[in-house]
Amino acid sequence: MDKFDRVHALHKRLAGARQPVSAESLMRELECTRATLTRLISYMRDFLNAPIVTNHTTGGYRYQESAESKYQLPGLWFNPSELYALIASLELLRAVQPGLLQEEIAPLRQRIEILLAREQLGAGEAQRRLRILPMAARQTPIDTFRVLADALLQRRQCIFQYHARGSDAQAQRTVSPQRMTRYRDNWYLDAWCHQAEAVRTYAMDRIQAPRATAQAAIDCPEEQLDTQLAGAYGIFSGTPDKQAVLRFNAYRARWVAGEIWHPQQQGRLLADGSYELTIPYRHPQELVLDILRYGPEVEVIEPASLREEVAARLRQAAAIYSNR
């Protein structure tokens, strides 16, 4: 443990202690000698203005209590694992929504890089070593993202043009934003639609010219949102009214048995090594696409309607290749 780590550890230990902490206990926790502990305490007192006082009866140490506030280490002071976690979080944010808060977090990123360099912890390595690869991501313009996020957090209604992919129709919508959801590398806006008088989900990359209004947003109960938006399979949710039973062969079971497809899923390994997965759902579109990904490695056991829809898609796909 180096000096940087010991300062951080000593601060955490004293800040959380209700009684004086003995020198023996600190030496053991900090993996140091008494001489090193003495120098460390002097350093914190002299250079970091730490209010460390000695209990002359027991020989222990504690922070002197202040009526105004609790003592904190000055500036940004993190241990190596916390610095790595912060820089990884910034990389994740950059990958999830390019440009978001870029100007705001640039000074923080630079400070973290300086701290990493000072401690010889691989400054500049995060961007080269951490790879976040979005899959089939559709880019939401940063201005659209900011307008919707501001309306959501300030609890304002929002007006925008929406171009639906499925119907290819365009319409103006006035909504009360409820949640922003990141799902499969794409952003969605869950909102109360004032035209439909119901909760709707909008792909944010299809929202055009959004603007917040002065009207306060309607707040939907959390229970309603959870029931309508999180109760069934995928982003095309709703209250589930069907159960899909899927059987994966023994080879594919090695992967699927460890995956979470739905919070209320049920799975069991069968005697032949195959894996049976039961998923609640309402709308089949997204579920069908996921099933088709696995081709001959999965069979839809029930319901019959889902089994036939998947079989029909597979026949159509096979026909494309058999006709050439």
XYZ file of C-alpha atoms in Angstrom:
324
model
C 0.000 0.000 0.000
C 1.505 3.340 -1.041
C 1.170 6.778 0.550
C -1.777 7.750 -1.653
C -3.730 4.665 -0.596
C -2.813 5.082 3.070
C -4.014 8.696 3.205
C -7.306 7.663 1.663
C -7.678 4.638 3.946
C -6.754 6.581 7.092
C -9.284 9.286 6.276
C -12.067 6.742 5.724
C -11.203 4.942 8.954
C -11.167 8.087 11.107
C -14.210 9.626 9.431
C -16.244 6.522 10.218
C -15.007 6.011 13.754
C -17.092 7.010 16.777
C -14.316 6.274 19.247
C -10.520 6.886 19.064
C -8.786 4.281 16.892
C -5.685 2.697 18.395
C -2.296 3.033 16.718
C -1.990 -0.761 16.612
C -5.261 -1.076 14.742
C -4.263 1.609 12.230
C -0.832 0.047 11.646
C -2.470 -3.282 10.950
C -5.083 -1.837 8.579
C -2.593 0.411 6.774
C 0.126 -2.266 6.656
C 2.769 0.081 8.051
C 5.119 0.633 10.981
C 4.565 3.074 13.826
C 7.120 5.468 12.299
C 5.247 5.441 8.979
C 1.932 6.026 10.774
C 3.411 8.973 12.652
C 4.708 10.529 9.425
C 1.356 9.949 7.715
C -0.591 11.649 10.489
C 1.850 14.582 10.473
C 1.484 14.907 6.698
C -2.309 14.978 6.932
C -2.222 17.542 9.739
C 0.365 19.831 8.125
C -0.554 19.677 4.430
C -4.190 18.559 4.321
C -5.375 20.415 7.450
C -6.807 17.213 8.867
C -8.103 17.795 12.446
C -6.536 14.616 13.826
C -6.286 14.660 17.625
C -4.643 12.166 19.969
C -6.360 10.602 22.938
C -3.554 10.697 25.479
C -5.287 8.195 27.736
C -5.616 5.401 25.186
C -3.100 6.589 22.602
C -5.745 6.410 19.888
C -6.553 8.886 17.102
C -9.756 10.534 15.931
C -11.058 13.533 14.013
C -11.883 16.524 16.184
C -15.609 17.143 15.917
C -16.755 20.379 14.296
C -20.124 22.007 14.729
C -19.988 23.381 11.194
C -19.188 20.358 9.063
C -17.371 17.044 8.889
C -13.802 17.093 7.578
C -13.292 16.024 3.961
C -10.066 15.553 2.040
C -9.474 18.664 -0.088
C -10.034 18.508 -3.829
C -10.512 15.298 -5.768
C -9.117 12.470 -3.680
C -9.838 8.952 -4.789
C -8.123 5.630 -4.429
C -7.025 3.838 -7.633
C -10.108 1.627 -7.919
C -12.403 4.659 -7.578
C -10.433 6.539 -10.233
C -10.684 3.588 -12.598
C -14.427 3.334 -11.947
C -14.881 7.045 -12.678
C -12.930 6.988 -15.913
C -14.783 3.845 -17.023
C -18.092 5.595 -16.292
C -17.036 8.557 -18.436
C -16.115 6.199 -21.272
C -19.484 4.486 -20.969
C -21.287 7.830 -21.074
C -19.302 8.839 -24.163
C -20.225 5.607 -25.944
C -23.889 5.598 -24.922
C -24.626 9.165 -26.047
C -21.765 10.890 -27.915
C -21.528 14.582 -27.117
C -23.680 14.419 -23.988
C -22.136 16.593 -21.233
C -18.856 16.608 -23.161
C -18.033 20.214 -22.309
C -19.280 19.886 -18.730
C -17.242 16.811 -17.842
C -14.053 17.695 -19.755
C -12.444 19.438 -16.719
C -13.315 16.461 -14.493
C -11.808 14.046 -16.988
C -8.613 16.091 -17.221
C -8.311 16.180 -13.420
C -8.760 12.419 -13.190
C -6.123 11.880 -15.884
C -3.696 14.090 -13.889
C -4.338 12.083 -10.728
C -3.793 8.808 -12.583
C -0.553 10.120 -14.094
C 0.689 11.374 -10.732
C 0.223 7.958 -9.211
C 1.585 6.193 -12.321
C -1.721 4.382 -12.805
C -1.935 4.404 -16.571
C -3.240 7.848 -17.481
C -4.782 7.877 -20.952
C -5.148 4.097 -20.991
C -8.923 3.996 -20.480
C -9.860 5.211 -23.952
C -7.444 2.721 -25.526
C -8.188 -0.237 -23.255
C -11.941 0.037 -22.635
C -14.029 -0.893 -25.668
C -17.798 -0.357 -25.696
C -19.287 -1.528 -28.983
C -22.906 -0.457 -29.582
C -24.901 -2.970 -31.628
C -27.365 -1.659 -34.229
C -27.517 1.687 -32.419
C -29.626 4.430 -33.999
C -28.188 7.834 -33.231
C -30.361 10.357 -31.369
C -29.297 13.946 -32.197
C -27.737 15.539 -29.137
C -30.066 18.587 -29.343
C -33.102 16.284 -29.344
C -31.700 14.387 -26.382
C -31.097 17.551 -24.369
C -34.550 19.039 -25.020
C -36.282 15.811 -24.016
C -34.051 15.312 -20.973
C -34.673 18.890 -19.797
C -38.450 18.502 -20.210
C -38.331 15.173 -18.385
C -36.344 16.424 -15.384
C -38.063 19.822 -15.155
C -41.447 18.089 -15.445
C -42.671 20.027 -18.479
C -44.884 18.914 -21.339
C -43.215 18.547 -24.711
C -44.432 18.922 -28.309
C -42.762 17.188 -31.259
C -43.284 15.609 -34.662
C -43.090 11.825 -34.624
C -42.339 9.644 -37.642
C -43.376 6.075 -36.846
C -41.383 3.392 -38.646
C -44.074 0.736 -38.631
C -46.836 2.807 -40.237
C -44.562 5.390 -41.919
C -46.998 8.010 -40.580
C -46.065 11.423 -39.201
C -48.030 13.215 -36.524
C -47.617 15.937 -33.944
C -47.658 14.738 -30.368
C -48.011 16.549 -27.056
C -46.665 14.411 -24.244
C -45.801 14.427 -20.567
C -42.394 12.686 -20.388
C -42.173 9.980 -17.711
C -38.914 8.104 -18.326
C -36.027 7.836 -20.750
C -35.050 4.216 -21.369
C -31.817 2.893 -22.861
C -32.687 -0.466 -24.396
C -30.512 -2.504 -26.745
C -28.246 0.459 -27.460
C -31.116 2.796 -28.364
C -32.997 5.529 -26.508
C -36.764 5.516 -25.967
C -39.063 8.073 -24.368
C -41.847 6.690 -22.185
C -44.530 9.368 -21.983
C -48.190 10.102 -21.379
C -49.628 10.988 -24.793
C -52.271 13.707 -24.453
C -53.856 12.788 -27.812
C -54.173 9.063 -27.056
C -54.725 9.628 -23.323
C -52.464 6.667 -22.617
C -48.838 5.793 -21.937
C -46.820 5.434 -25.123
C -43.188 4.639 -25.980
C -41.409 6.702 -28.650
C -38.104 5.896 -30.350
C -36.126 9.055 -29.667
C -34.285 8.939 -32.996
C -37.718 9.350 -34.717
C -38.631 12.473 -32.737
C -38.277 15.693 -34.725
C -38.206 19.355 -33.609
C -39.028 18.791 -29.938
C -39.737 21.768 -27.710
C -40.700 22.017 -24.082
C -43.759 24.042 -23.121
C -44.628 25.994 -19.995
C -47.309 23.439 -19.107
C -46.526 21.175 -16.174
C -46.217 17.504 -17.064
C -48.725 14.966 -15.816
C -47.134 12.413 -13.492
C -48.189 8.806 -13.989
C -48.047 6.515 -10.944
C -44.940 4.333 -10.831
C -47.144 1.246 -10.545
C -48.898 2.133 -13.802
C -45.614 2.642 -15.627
C -44.164 -0.601 -14.285
C -47.269 -2.546 -15.262
C -47.564 -1.114 -18.763
C -43.901 -0.740 -19.655
C -42.009 -3.405 -17.731
C -44.493 -6.208 -17.369
C -43.891 -8.014 -20.634
C -41.087 -8.933 -22.983
C -39.004 -6.144 -24.520
C -39.799 -2.555 -25.391
C -43.092 -3.622 -27.011
C -44.474 -4.380 -23.607
C -47.867 -3.962 -22.006
C -49.525 -6.218 -19.477
C -48.496 -9.777 -20.409
C -51.287 -12.121 -21.409
C -49.306 -15.018 -22.927
C -46.426 -17.320 -21.982
C -43.802 -18.353 -24.515
C -42.069 -21.683 -23.892
C -38.790 -22.005 -25.802
C -36.519 -25.047 -25.874
C -32.851 -24.512 -26.739
C -30.633 -27.426 -27.722
C -27.810 -28.574 -25.469
C -25.167 -26.582 -27.336
C -26.997 -23.222 -27.196
C -28.115 -23.929 -23.611
C -24.541 -23.231 -22.468
C -25.160 -19.553 -23.218
C -28.897 -19.021 -22.836
C -29.119 -20.692 -19.412
C -27.083 -17.791 -17.999
C -28.988 -14.989 -19.753
C -31.777 -12.790 -18.407
C -34.442 -12.264 -21.062
C -37.152 -11.083 -18.675
C -37.339 -10.385 -14.916
C -40.136 -12.949 -14.493
C -38.671 -15.659 -16.717
C -38.488 -19.285 -15.607
C -35.875 -21.710 -16.869
C -34.923 -25.322 -16.330
C -32.279 -27.656 -17.672
C -33.666 -30.885 -19.115
C -32.173 -34.363 -18.853
C -30.737 -34.280 -22.396
C -28.874 -31.003 -21.660
C -31.366 -28.773 -23.452
C -32.804 -25.700 -21.731
C -36.463 -24.700 -21.492
C -37.174 -20.994 -21.062
C -40.600 -19.580 -20.219
C -41.192 -15.867 -20.871
C -44.301 -13.701 -20.319
C -45.173 -11.460 -23.269
C -47.979 -9.540 -24.906
C -46.832 -8.385 -28.348
C -44.822 -10.987 -30.287
C -42.831 -8.773 -32.708
C -39.601 -8.460 -30.776
C -39.787 -11.950 -29.323
C -40.122 -13.457 -32.809
C -37.012 -11.608 -33.983
C -35.017 -12.899 -31.010
C -36.163 -16.462 -31.615
C -35.182 -16.264 -35.285
C -31.626 -15.335 -34.290
C -31.077 -18.877 -33.053
C -32.367 -20.709 -36.135
C -32.303 -24.482 -35.627
C -30.956 -24.181 -32.079
C -34.352 -23.285 -30.591
C -37.903 -24.618 -30.872
C -41.085 -22.807 -29.859
C -43.090 -25.280 -27.784
C -46.050 -23.005 -27.096
C -48.263 -21.148 -27.684
C -49.327 -22.522 -31.065
C -49.804 -19.028 -32.514
C -46.199 -18.065 -31.750
C -44.910 -21.411 -33.015
C -46.729 -20.956 -36.331
C -45.545 -17.343 -36.738
C -41.914 -18.351 -36.262
C -42.348 -21.359 -38.582
C -43.901 -19.135 -41.257
C -40.975 -16.697 -41.058
C -38.497 -19.541 -41.377
C -40.334 -20.952 -44.404
C -40.297 -17.531 -46.043
C -36.582 -17.179 -45.402
C -35.861 -20.662 -46.763
C -37.910 -19.912 -49.870
C -35.651 -16.959 -50.721
C -32.646 -19.295 -50.941
C -34.403 -22.294 -52.492
C -35.589 -20.245 -55.468
C -32.050 -19.472 -56.654
